[in-house]
C-alpha cells in the first residue's frame, strides 16, 4: 500500500505542479511561494480541488460537503418520521430507528452546521476584511480534508452492518452519547463514530484558530475594529467559543474511548460516574448551540439591512450582544441537568444565567425588527429567508426561556417539547439563515441569477413545513410524549401524523432548492452588473461586491485558463 501511494504521488507530481498557490494582492494571479514565480492559472480539473489552498475554493468544498451532509441527515429524519406516522413498529424497527436518530443528530450538528458556516466564512471573510487569503492557507485546507474521513467514520456502521453480517452496527447512543449506554454498548460502530467526532472537532478547532488569526492580522488598512462587518464579528466570537469548547469535547471522547476499550473508569459508577459525562458534554454542548447560531445571526444582520434600504439599527449593540452571548454561553450548561438531582442552589444559579442569556438575543431581535421598521423592504428570496429566520428564532427563543425555568423544565424535560424548541433553532433559524446567504451571494459565485419563483416556493414550503412539524412537537411535549422512542401510545397518533406531513412538505421544499441551484448554475441568466441587488443606490454595497466588480472587469482566469468572471466556472460576459 505504501509503495502504491508513493507511485500515485510521483505520477501526480509529474502531471501537476504541487507548489501552493497564494492569491496576489491585486487579485490577478497566483504565486508559487517556494519560487516566487507568478502563476496566472490554477491547475485544472480534480487536481485543482485536491491541492487548492485558495480560500474561495475551500469555501466551495465546505459548502458542497455541508449540503451533502444536510441531504444525508434529511433522508434519515424522513425515514424516522415515516416510522412515527403510526404508533407501532412499521417498517424500519426500533434498532434502525435508534441508529438513524444518532446519525441524524450528529450529522446535522457536526457535519452540516459547522461546515456550512465555515463555507461562508472561508469564502467571504477575507473579501469582507480586505485580506488576500486566510492567515494559514495550508491549515485551512487541512482543516477541510479532515472532514471527509470524519464523515466516513461516523456513517461507517451503516454499510459495515451489511458487509459484516451485522457484527458491526451503526451507533445507537443518540447524539448526546450518554453513559453508561455509550460506554457499555458492545458495538465497534460506536468506537468508529467517536473517532469520527474527534476528527471533526480537530478540524473545527484548526479552522477557528485560522479565523481568529485572519481577522486579527490580515485586515486591510481601512478596516478597523469599529468598521469590522457584523458577520466577521460573529465568526470571531464563534471561533473563540470553538477554541474553548471543542478541546473539552475531544478530551471527553478520548476518556469514553478509554473506558470502552482499555478498562478505565472515568464514567463508571466507581469512578467519575455518568454525571461526569453530562457535565463535560454539556460544557461543550451548550456553547455549541451558539457556535452554530451566532454566524447565522451575523448573516441576517448583514443581509437584512440590504433589503430594508437602511443600515443595521444599533450596530454597536448587536456587536456587544454577540460578545455577551459568547461569554454567557459557558455559564449555562447545567440547565440541561436540572432533573439529575444537583443541588437546588446550583440549579437556581444556572436558571438565572440561562434566563439572562435571553437578553442579548432579544437585543438582536429588536434591532432586526427596528431595521425593517419604516424601511424600503424588497421581498427578494434572501430577505424572505431573513424574515423567516427572525420569526422562527423568536419562537425557538421564547420556548427556550420556559425550559430555563427549573419548575417548567422538570415537567417538560426529555419530552418532544425540547425537540420542537431545539429544531426551531437548528432547522428553523440556522438552516434558514444559510439559505438566505446562499441566495444573496449566488450571483457572485456563479455569475448567474437563480429562478426567483422557485426560490419563493422553497421559502414558503420550508416555513410551512417547519412550523407544522415543530409546533406539533411542542404540543406533543405538553401532552407528555417522551422523545427518542420509535413507538408511542395511540393518543399521540394525530400530532405525530401532522408532524410527519410537515416534515415531508419541508423535504419537498429542499428538492426544489436543489433543482433551482443546479439548473440556475448551469442555465440561469447572466447577471448584468456587479451590483445585482442595487445596493449602491442605498450606500450599502460592501467590500465583497467591490471585489466582484473588479473580478468582472479583469475577467480573472479561475477555471483551467478559461476567461470567467467568477469561481463557479461560468463565462459571465454578456456578449
Coordinates of C-alpha atoms in Angstrom, one line a residue:
X1 CA 0.0 0.0 0.0
X2 CA 2.8 2.4 0.8
X3 CA 4.5 1.7 -2.5
X4 CA 1.2 2.3 -4.3
X5 CA 0.7 5.7 -2.6
X6 CA 4.3 6.7 -3.4
X7 CA 3.6 5.8 -7.1
X8 CA 0.4 7.8 -7.1
X9 CA 2.2 10.8 -5.6
X10 CA 5.0 10.5 -8.1
X11 CA 2.5 10.4 -11.0
X12 CA 0.6 13.4 -9.8
X13 CA 3.8 15.4 -9.3
X14 CA 4.7 14.7 -12.9
X15 CA 1.4 15.9 -14.3
X16 CA 0.9 18.9 -12.0
X17 CA 2.9 21.5 -10.1
X18 CA 2.3 20.8 -6.4
X19 CA 3.6 24.2 -5.3
X20 CA 0.9 26.0 -3.3
X21 CA -0.9 28.9 -4.9
X22 CA -1.5 32.1 -3.0
X23 CA -3.5 35.0 -4.4
X24 CA -1.6 38.1 -5.2
X25 CA -2.8 41.4 -3.6
X26 CA -4.2 42.7 -6.8
X27 CA -6.2 39.5 -7.4
X28 CA -4.7 39.0 -10.8
X29 CA -2.9 35.7 -10.4
X30 CA -1.2 33.3 -8.0
X31 CA 2.3 33.0 -6.7
X32 CA 4.3 29.8 -6.0
X33 CA 5.6 30.6 -2.6
X34 CA 8.7 28.5 -2.9
X35 CA 9.9 30.0 -6.1
X36 CA 8.2 33.4 -6.2
X37 CA 7.0 32.6 -9.7
X38 CA 3.7 34.1 -10.8
X39 CA 1.0 31.6 -12.0
X40 CA -1.9 33.2 -13.9
X41 CA -3.8 29.9 -13.9
X42 CA -4.9 27.4 -11.3
X43 CA -4.5 23.7 -12.1
X44 CA -7.5 22.3 -14.0
X45 CA -9.9 19.6 -13.0
X46 CA -9.7 17.4 -9.9
X47 CA -6.1 18.4 -9.2
X48 CA -7.3 21.9 -8.5
X49 CA -9.8 20.8 -5.8
X50 CA -7.4 18.3 -4.2
X51 CA -4.5 20.7 -4.0
X52 CA -6.1 24.2 -3.6
X53 CA -5.3 26.5 -0.8
X54 CA -7.4 29.4 -2.1
X55 CA -10.0 30.4 0.5
X56 CA -12.7 30.6 -2.1
X57 CA -12.1 27.1 -3.4
X58 CA -12.1 25.8 0.1
X59 CA -15.3 27.7 0.8
X60 CA -16.8 25.8 -2.1
X61 CA -15.6 22.5 -0.8
X62 CA -17.1 23.2 2.7
X63 CA -20.4 24.2 1.1
X64 CA -20.7 21.1 -1.1
X65 CA -19.7 18.9 1.9
X66 CA -22.2 20.6 4.2
X67 CA -25.1 20.3 1.7
X68 CA -24.3 16.6 1.1
X69 CA -24.4 16.0 4.9
X70 CA -27.6 18.0 5.0
X71 CA -29.1 15.7 2.5
X72 CA -27.9 12.6 4.4
X73 CA -29.4 13.9 7.7
X74 CA -32.6 14.9 5.9
X75 CA -33.1 11.5 4.4
X76 CA -32.5 10.0 7.9
X77 CA -35.1 12.1 9.5
X78 CA -37.7 11.5 6.8
X79 CA -37.3 7.8 7.4
X80 CA -37.8 8.4 11.1
X81 CA -40.9 10.5 10.6
X82 CA -42.3 7.8 8.3
X83 CA -41.8 5.3 11.1
X84 CA -43.5 7.6 13.5
X85 CA -46.6 8.1 11.3
X86 CA -48.2 5.2 13.2
X87 CA -47.8 4.1 16.8
X88 CA -46.4 0.6 16.3
X89 CA -43.2 -0.5 14.7
X90 CA -43.9 -0.2 11.0
X91 CA -41.0 -0.8 8.5
X92 CA -37.6 0.1 9.9
X93 CA -37.8 -1.2 13.5
X94 CA -36.6 0.3 16.8
X95 CA -32.9 -0.5 16.4
X96 CA -32.6 1.0 13.0
X97 CA -34.6 4.0 14.2
X98 CA -32.1 4.5 17.1
X99 CA -29.3 4.4 14.6
X100 CA -30.9 7.0 12.4
X101 CA -31.7 9.1 15.4
X102 CA -28.0 9.0 16.3
X103 CA -26.6 9.7 12.9
X104 CA -29.2 12.5 12.2
X105 CA -28.3 14.5 15.2
X106 CA -24.5 14.2 14.8
X107 CA -24.7 14.8 11.1
X108 CA -26.8 17.9 11.3
X109 CA -24.7 19.5 14.1
X110 CA -21.1 18.4 13.3
X111 CA -21.2 17.6 9.6
X112 CA -23.7 20.2 8.3
X113 CA -24.0 23.1 10.8
X114 CA -20.3 23.8 11.4
X115 CA -19.1 23.2 7.8
X116 CA -21.8 25.2 6.1
X117 CA -20.8 28.2 8.4
X118 CA -17.2 27.6 7.5
X119 CA -18.2 27.7 3.9
X120 CA -19.4 31.3 4.2
X121 CA -16.6 32.2 6.5
X122 CA -13.8 30.9 4.2
X123 CA -15.3 32.4 1.0
X124 CA -16.3 35.8 2.4
X125 CA -14.3 36.8 5.5
X126 CA -11.1 37.6 3.5
X127 CA -13.2 39.6 1.0
X128 CA -15.1 41.5 3.7
X129 CA -12.0 42.5 5.6
X130 CA -9.8 43.2 2.6
X131 CA -7.4 40.3 3.0
X132 CA -5.7 38.3 0.3
X133 CA -6.5 34.9 1.8
X134 CA -6.8 33.2 5.2
X135 CA -3.8 33.7 7.5
X136 CA -2.8 30.0 7.2
X137 CA -3.9 28.7 3.8
X138 CA -2.5 25.2 4.2
X139 CA -4.0 24.7 7.6
X140 CA -7.2 25.9 6.1
X141 CA -7.0 23.1 3.5
X142 CA -6.1 20.5 6.1
X143 CA -9.0 21.5 8.3
X144 CA -11.4 20.7 5.5
X145 CA -9.7 17.5 4.4
X146 CA -10.1 16.1 7.9
X147 CA -13.9 16.2 7.5
X148 CA -14.5 13.6 4.7
X149 CA -12.8 10.8 6.8
X150 CA -14.7 12.0 9.8
X151 CA -18.0 11.5 8.0
X152 CA -16.9 8.1 6.7
X153 CA -16.2 7.0 10.3
X154 CA -19.4 8.4 11.7
X155 CA -21.5 6.8 8.9
X156 CA -19.4 3.6 8.6
X157 CA -21.8 1.5 10.7
X158 CA -24.5 1.5 8.0
X159 CA -22.5 -0.1 5.2
X160 CA -20.5 -2.3 7.6
X161 CA -23.7 -3.7 9.1
X162 CA -24.4 -5.3 5.7
X163 CA -20.8 -6.2 4.9
X164 CA -20.1 -7.9 8.2
X165 CA -23.4 -9.7 8.6
X166 CA -24.5 -7.5 11.5
X167 CA -21.3 -7.9 13.6
X168 CA -20.7 -4.1 13.3
X169 CA -23.8 -2.0 13.7
X170 CA -24.4 1.8 13.4
X171 CA -24.1 3.6 16.8
X172 CA -27.3 3.7 18.7
X173 CA -26.4 6.0 21.6
X174 CA -28.3 9.2 20.5
X175 CA -26.1 12.2 19.6
X176 CA -25.6 13.0 23.3
X177 CA -23.8 9.7 23.8
X178 CA -24.9 9.5 27.5
X179 CA -23.1 7.0 29.7
X180 CA -23.5 4.2 30.8
X181 CA -25.2 3.3 27.5
X182 CA -22.4 4.6 25.3
X183 CA -19.7 3.1 27.5
X184 CA -21.3 -0.4 27.7
X185 CA -22.8 -0.8 24.2
X186 CA -20.6 -3.6 22.8
X187 CA -20.5 -2.4 19.2
X188 CA -17.4 -1.3 17.2
X189 CA -19.6 1.2 15.3
X190 CA -19.7 3.3 18.4
X191 CA -15.9 3.5 18.5
X192 CA -15.8 4.5 14.8
X193 CA -18.4 7.2 15.5
X194 CA -16.4 8.6 18.5
X195 CA -13.2 8.7 16.4
X196 CA -15.0 10.5 13.6
X197 CA -16.4 13.0 16.1
X198 CA -13.0 13.6 17.5
X199 CA -11.6 14.2 14.0
X200 CA -14.4 16.7 13.2
X201 CA -13.5 18.5 16.4
X202 CA -9.9 18.8 15.4
X203 CA -11.0 20.2 12.1
X204 CA -13.2 22.8 13.7
X205 CA -10.5 23.9 16.1
X206 CA -8.0 24.3 13.4
X207 CA -10.5 26.4 11.4
X208 CA -11.2 28.5 14.5
X209 CA -7.6 29.3 15.0
X210 CA -7.3 30.3 11.4
X211 CA -10.3 32.6 11.5
X212 CA -9.1 34.3 14.7
X213 CA -5.6 34.9 13.2
X214 CA -7.1 36.1 9.9
X215 CA -9.4 38.7 11.4
X216 CA -6.7 39.9 13.9
X217 CA -3.8 40.1 11.5
X218 CA -5.0 40.2 7.9
X219 CA -7.5 43.1 7.9
X220 CA -6.9 45.8 5.3
X221 CA -5.6 49.2 6.5
X222 CA -9.0 50.7 6.2
X223 CA -10.8 48.1 8.3
X224 CA -10.5 48.9 12.0
X225 CA -12.4 47.2 14.8
X226 CA -15.0 49.9 14.7
X227 CA -15.7 49.3 11.0
X228 CA -15.4 45.5 11.0
X229 CA -18.6 44.0 9.5
X230 CA -21.0 42.2 11.7
X231 CA -20.5 38.8 10.1
X232 CA -16.8 38.9 10.9
X233 CA -17.7 39.8 14.5
X234 CA -19.9 36.8 14.8
X235 CA -17.3 34.5 13.2
X236 CA -14.7 35.8 15.5
X237 CA -16.9 35.2 18.6
X238 CA -17.8 31.7 17.3
X239 CA -14.1 30.9 16.8
X240 CA -13.4 31.8 20.4
X241 CA -16.2 29.5 21.6
X242 CA -14.8 26.7 19.5
X243 CA -11.3 27.2 20.9
X244 CA -12.6 26.8 24.4
X245 CA -15.2 24.2 24.0
X246 CA -14.2 21.7 21.3
X247 CA -11.0 20.6 23.0
X248 CA -13.1 19.7 26.1
X249 CA -15.3 17.5 23.9
X250 CA -12.2 15.9 22.4
X251 CA -11.0 15.1 25.9
X252 CA -14.3 13.6 26.9
X253 CA -14.4 11.5 23.8
X254 CA -10.9 10.1 24.5
X255 CA -11.9 9.2 28.0
X256 CA -15.0 7.5 26.7
X257 CA -12.9 5.5 24.2
X258 CA -10.5 4.5 27.0
X259 CA -13.5 3.4 29.1
X260 CA -14.8 1.3 26.3
X261 CA -11.5 -0.3 25.2
X262 CA -9.0 -0.2 28.0
X263 CA -11.0 -0.7 31.2
X264 CA -10.6 2.8 32.7
X265 CA -13.4 4.1 34.8
X266 CA -13.8 7.8 34.0
X267 CA -17.6 7.4 33.6
X268 CA -18.2 4.2 35.6
X269 CA -20.0 4.4 38.9
X270 CA -16.8 3.5 40.7
X271 CA -15.0 6.4 39.0
X272 CA -16.3 9.8 37.9
X273 CA -19.8 8.4 37.3
X274 CA -22.3 9.0 34.4
X275 CA -23.0 12.6 35.6
X276 CA -19.4 13.5 34.9
X277 CA -20.0 12.8 31.2
X278 CA -23.0 15.1 31.3
X279 CA -21.0 17.9 32.8
X280 CA -18.2 17.6 30.3
X281 CA -20.5 17.1 27.3
X282 CA -22.8 20.0 28.1
X283 CA -20.0 22.3 28.9
X284 CA -19.2 21.9 25.3
X285 CA -22.8 21.2 24.1
X286 CA -24.5 24.5 25.1
X287 CA -21.8 26.7 23.6
X288 CA -22.1 24.5 20.5
X289 CA -25.7 25.9 20.1
X290 CA -24.2 29.4 19.9
X291 CA -21.3 28.2 17.8
X292 CA -24.0 27.2 15.3
X293 CA -26.4 30.2 15.7
X294 CA -24.0 33.2 16.0
X295 CA -22.7 33.2 12.4
X296 CA -26.3 32.9 11.0
X297 CA -27.2 35.8 13.2
X298 CA -24.3 37.6 11.5
X299 CA -25.6 36.7 8.1
X300 CA -29.0 38.0 8.9
X301 CA -27.5 41.2 10.4
X302 CA -25.5 41.7 7.2
X303 CA -28.2 40.8 4.6
X304 CA -31.4 42.1 6.1
X305 CA -30.4 45.8 6.1
X306 CA -29.5 45.5 2.3
X307 CA -33.1 44.8 1.5
X308 CA -34.5 47.2 4.1
X309 CA -32.8 50.2 2.4
X310 CA -31.1 51.3 5.6
X311 CA -28.1 50.4 7.8
X312 CA -28.4 48.0 10.6
X313 CA -30.0 49.7 13.6
X314 CA -27.9 49.7 16.7
X315 CA -24.8 48.2 15.1
X316 CA -22.7 48.5 18.3
X317 CA -25.4 46.9 20.5
X318 CA -25.5 44.0 18.1
X319 CA -21.8 43.6 18.4
X320 CA -21.9 43.9 22.2
X321 CA -24.8 41.4 22.4
X322 CA -22.7 39.0 20.3
X323 CA -19.8 39.2 22.7
X324 CA -22.2 38.9 25.7
X325 CA -23.7 35.7 24.3
X326 CA -20.2 34.3 23.8
X327 CA -19.3 34.9 27.4
X328 CA -22.6 33.9 29.0
X329 CA -22.8 30.7 26.9
X330 CA -20.2 29.0 29.1
X331 CA -22.3 29.6 32.3
X332 CA -25.5 27.8 31.4
X333 CA -24.6 24.1 30.7
X334 CA -26.2 22.6 33.8
X335 CA -29.7 23.8 32.7
X336 CA -29.6 20.5 30.7
X337 CA -29.2 18.7 34.0
X338 CA -31.9 20.2 36.2
X339 CA -33.5 16.7 36.6
X340 CA -30.3 14.9 37.6
X341 CA -30.6 15.8 41.3
X342 CA -28.0 18.5 41.5
X343 CA -28.0 21.0 44.5
X344 CA -31.1 23.3 44.3
X345 CA -28.8 26.3 44.9
X346 CA -26.8 25.4 41.9
X347 CA -29.9 24.9 39.8
X348 CA -31.1 28.4 40.8
X349 CA -27.8 29.9 39.7
X350 CA -27.9 28.2 36.3
X351 CA -31.5 29.2 35.9
X352 CA -30.6 32.8 36.5
X353 CA -27.8 32.8 33.9
X354 CA -29.9 30.8 31.4
X355 CA -32.6 33.5 31.7
X356 CA -30.0 36.3 31.4
X357 CA -28.6 35.0 28.1
X358 CA -32.0 35.6 26.5
X359 CA -31.4 39.4 26.9
X360 CA -28.7 39.8 24.3
X361 CA -30.6 37.5 22.0
X362 CA -33.6 39.8 22.4
X363 CA -31.4 42.8 21.7
X364 CA -30.6 41.4 18.3
X365 CA -34.2 40.5 17.6
X366 CA -35.4 44.1 18.3
X367 CA -32.6 45.5 16.3
X368 CA -33.6 43.4 13.3
X369 CA -37.2 44.4 13.6
X370 CA -36.3 48.1 14.1
X371 CA -34.1 47.9 11.0
X372 CA -37.1 46.8 8.9
X373 CA -39.4 49.4 10.6
X374 CA -40.3 52.1 8.0
X375 CA -37.6 50.7 5.7
X376 CA -37.9 50.2 2.0
X377 CA -38.4 46.5 2.1
X378 CA -37.7 44.4 -1.0
X379 CA -39.1 40.9 -0.7
X380 CA -36.4 39.0 -2.5
X381 CA -35.6 35.4 -1.6
X382 CA -32.7 36.5 0.7
X383 CA -35.0 38.9 2.5
X384 CA -37.8 36.4 2.9
X385 CA -35.4 33.9 4.5
X386 CA -34.1 36.6 6.8
X387 CA -37.6 37.4 7.9
X388 CA -38.2 33.6 8.3
X389 CA -35.1 33.4 10.5
X390 CA -36.4 36.2 12.7
X391 CA -39.8 34.6 13.0
X392 CA -38.5 31.1 13.8
X393 CA -35.8 32.4 16.1
X394 CA -38.5 34.2 18.2
X395 CA -40.5 31.0 18.6
X396 CA -37.4 28.9 19.4
X397 CA -36.0 31.5 21.8
X398 CA -39.3 32.0 23.7
X399 CA -39.8 28.2 24.1
X400 CA -36.2 28.1 25.4
X401 CA -36.9 30.6 28.1
X402 CA -39.6 28.3 29.5
X403 CA -37.0 25.4 29.6
X404 CA -34.6 27.7 31.5
X405 CA -37.1 27.8 34.5
X406 CA -36.5 24.8 36.8
X407 CA -40.1 24.0 37.6
X408 CA -41.1 24.0 33.9
X409 CA -38.1 22.1 32.8
X410 CA -38.8 19.3 35.4
X411 CA -42.1 18.8 33.7
X412 CA -41.0 19.1 30.0
X413 CA -37.5 17.6 30.3
X414 CA -36.9 14.8 27.8
X415 CA -40.2 15.3 26.0
X416 CA -40.9 16.3 22.4
X417 CA -41.2 19.9 23.7
X418 CA -37.4 20.0 23.8
X419 CA -37.2 18.5 20.3
X420 CA -39.5 21.2 19.0
X421 CA -37.6 24.0 20.7
X422 CA -34.2 22.8 19.5
X423 CA -35.3 22.2 15.9
X424 CA -36.9 25.7 15.7
X425 CA -33.3 27.0 16.3
X426 CA -31.3 24.4 14.3
X427 CA -33.6 24.0 11.2
X428 CA -35.9 26.9 11.6
X429 CA -33.2 29.5 12.2
X430 CA -29.7 28.2 11.3
X431 CA -30.6 26.4 8.1
X432 CA -33.0 29.2 7.0
X433 CA -30.3 31.8 7.5
X434 CA -27.9 29.6 5.5
X435 CA -30.4 29.7 2.6
X436 CA -30.6 33.5 2.8
X437 CA -26.8 33.6 2.5
X438 CA -26.8 31.2 -0.5
X439 CA -29.4 33.2 -2.4
X440 CA -27.8 36.5 -1.5
X441 CA -24.4 35.6 -2.8
X442 CA -25.5 33.2 -5.6
X443 CA -24.9 35.8 -8.3
X444 CA -21.3 36.3 -7.0
X445 CA -20.1 32.8 -7.1
X446 CA -21.9 31.7 -10.2
X447 CA -22.3 34.9 -12.3
X448 CA -25.9 33.9 -12.8
X449 CA -29.3 34.5 -11.2
X450 CA -31.5 31.8 -9.7
X451 CA -35.1 31.3 -10.6
X452 CA -36.9 33.7 -8.3
X453 CA -40.3 31.8 -8.5
X454 CA -38.7 28.5 -7.4
X455 CA -36.9 30.4 -4.6
X456 CA -40.2 31.7 -3.2
X457 CA -41.7 28.2 -3.4
X458 CA -38.7 26.9 -1.5
X459 CA -39.2 29.6 1.2
X460 CA -42.9 29.0 1.7
X461 CA -42.6 25.2 1.7
X462 CA -39.8 25.4 4.2
X463 CA -41.6 27.8 6.5
X464 CA -44.9 25.9 6.3
X465 CA -43.1 22.5 6.9
X466 CA -41.0 23.9 9.7
X467 CA -43.9 25.3 11.7
X468 CA -46.3 22.4 11.1
X469 CA -43.7 19.9 12.2
X470 CA -42.2 21.7 15.2
X471 CA -45.4 23.2 16.5
X472 CA -46.8 19.6 16.6
X473 CA -43.7 18.6 18.6
X474 CA -44.3 21.3 21.1
X475 CA -47.9 20.1 21.6
X476 CA -46.6 16.5 21.8
X477 CA -44.3 17.6 24.6
X478 CA -47.1 19.3 26.5
X479 CA -49.0 16.1 26.2
X480 CA -46.2 14.1 27.8
X481 CA -44.8 12.3 24.8
X482 CA -41.2 11.3 25.5
X483 CA -38.5 11.8 22.9
X484 CA -36.2 9.2 21.3
X485 CA -38.9 6.5 21.1
X486 CA -39.8 4.6 17.9
X487 CA -43.2 3.7 19.2
X488 CA -45.8 5.6 21.3
X489 CA -49.3 5.5 22.8
X490 CA -52.2 5.7 20.3
X491 CA -53.3 9.0 21.9
X492 CA -50.4 10.8 20.2
X493 CA -51.1 9.5 16.7
X494 CA -52.7 12.6 15.2
X495 CA -50.0 15.0 16.2
X496 CA -47.3 12.6 15.0
X497 CA -49.0 12.2 11.7
X498 CA -49.2 16.0 11.3
X499 CA -45.5 16.3 12.2
X500 CA -44.7 13.7 9.6
X501 CA -46.7 15.5 6.9
X502 CA -44.9 18.8 7.8
X503 CA -41.6 17.0 7.5
X504 CA -42.3 15.8 4.0
X505 CA -43.5 19.2 3.0
X506 CA -40.2 20.6 4.2
X507 CA -38.3 17.9 2.4
X508 CA -40.1 18.6 -0.9
X509 CA -39.1 22.3 -0.5
X510 CA -35.4 21.2 -0.3
X511 CA -35.8 19.3 -3.5
X512 CA -37.0 22.5 -5.2
X513 CA -33.9 24.2 -3.7
X514 CA -31.5 21.6 -5.2
X515 CA -33.2 21.8 -8.6
X516 CA -33.2 25.6 -8.6
X517 CA -29.5 25.8 -7.6
X518 CA -28.3 23.2 -10.1
X519 CA -30.3 24.4 -13.1
X520 CA -29.7 28.1 -12.4
X521 CA -25.9 27.4 -12.0
X522 CA -25.9 25.8 -15.5
X523 CA -28.5 27.7 -17.4
X524 CA -29.6 30.8 -15.3
X525 CA -29.4 34.3 -16.8
X526 CA -26.1 36.0 -16.5
X527 CA -26.0 38.9 -14.0
X528 CA -25.9 42.2 -15.9
X529 CA -23.8 44.1 -13.4
X530 CA -21.5 43.7 -10.4
X531 CA -24.4 45.1 -8.2
X532 CA -27.2 42.7 -8.9
X533 CA -29.1 43.8 -5.8
X534 CA -28.8 47.5 -6.5
X535 CA -27.1 48.1 -3.2
X536 CA -25.1 51.1 -4.4
X537 CA -28.1 53.4 -4.5
X538 CA -28.6 53.0 -0.7
X539 CA -24.9 53.2 0.0
X540 CA -24.9 49.6 1.3
X541 CA -22.6 47.8 -1.1
X542 CA -19.9 46.0 1.0
X543 CA -16.4 45.0 0.1
X544 CA -17.1 41.6 -1.4
X545 CA -19.3 43.2 -4.1
X546 CA -16.5 45.7 -4.9
X547 CA -14.2 42.6 -5.3
X548 CA -16.8 41.1 -7.5
X549 CA -16.8 44.2 -9.7
X550 CA -13.0 44.1 -10.0
X551 CA -13.2 40.4 -10.9
X552 CA -15.7 41.1 -13.7
X553 CA -13.7 43.9 -15.1
X554 CA -10.4 41.9 -15.2
X555 CA -12.0 38.6 -16.1
X556 CA -9.6 36.6 -13.9
X557 CA -8.8 33.1 -15.2
X558 CA -10.0 30.9 -12.4
X559 CA -11.0 27.6 -14.1
X560 CA -8.3 26.0 -16.0
X561 CA -7.4 29.1 -18.1
X562 CA -10.9 29.9 -19.3
X563 CA -11.9 33.5 -19.0
X564 CA -14.6 33.7 -16.5
X565 CA -15.9 36.2 -14.0
X566 CA -16.5 34.0 -11.0
X567 CA -15.1 30.9 -9.4
X568 CA -18.1 29.0 -10.5
X569 CA -16.5 28.3 -13.8
X570 CA -19.1 30.2 -15.8
X571 CA -18.4 32.8 -18.5
X572 CA -20.2 35.9 -17.4
X573 CA -19.6 38.1 -20.4
X574 CA -22.9 39.3 -21.7
X575 CA -21.9 39.2 -25.3

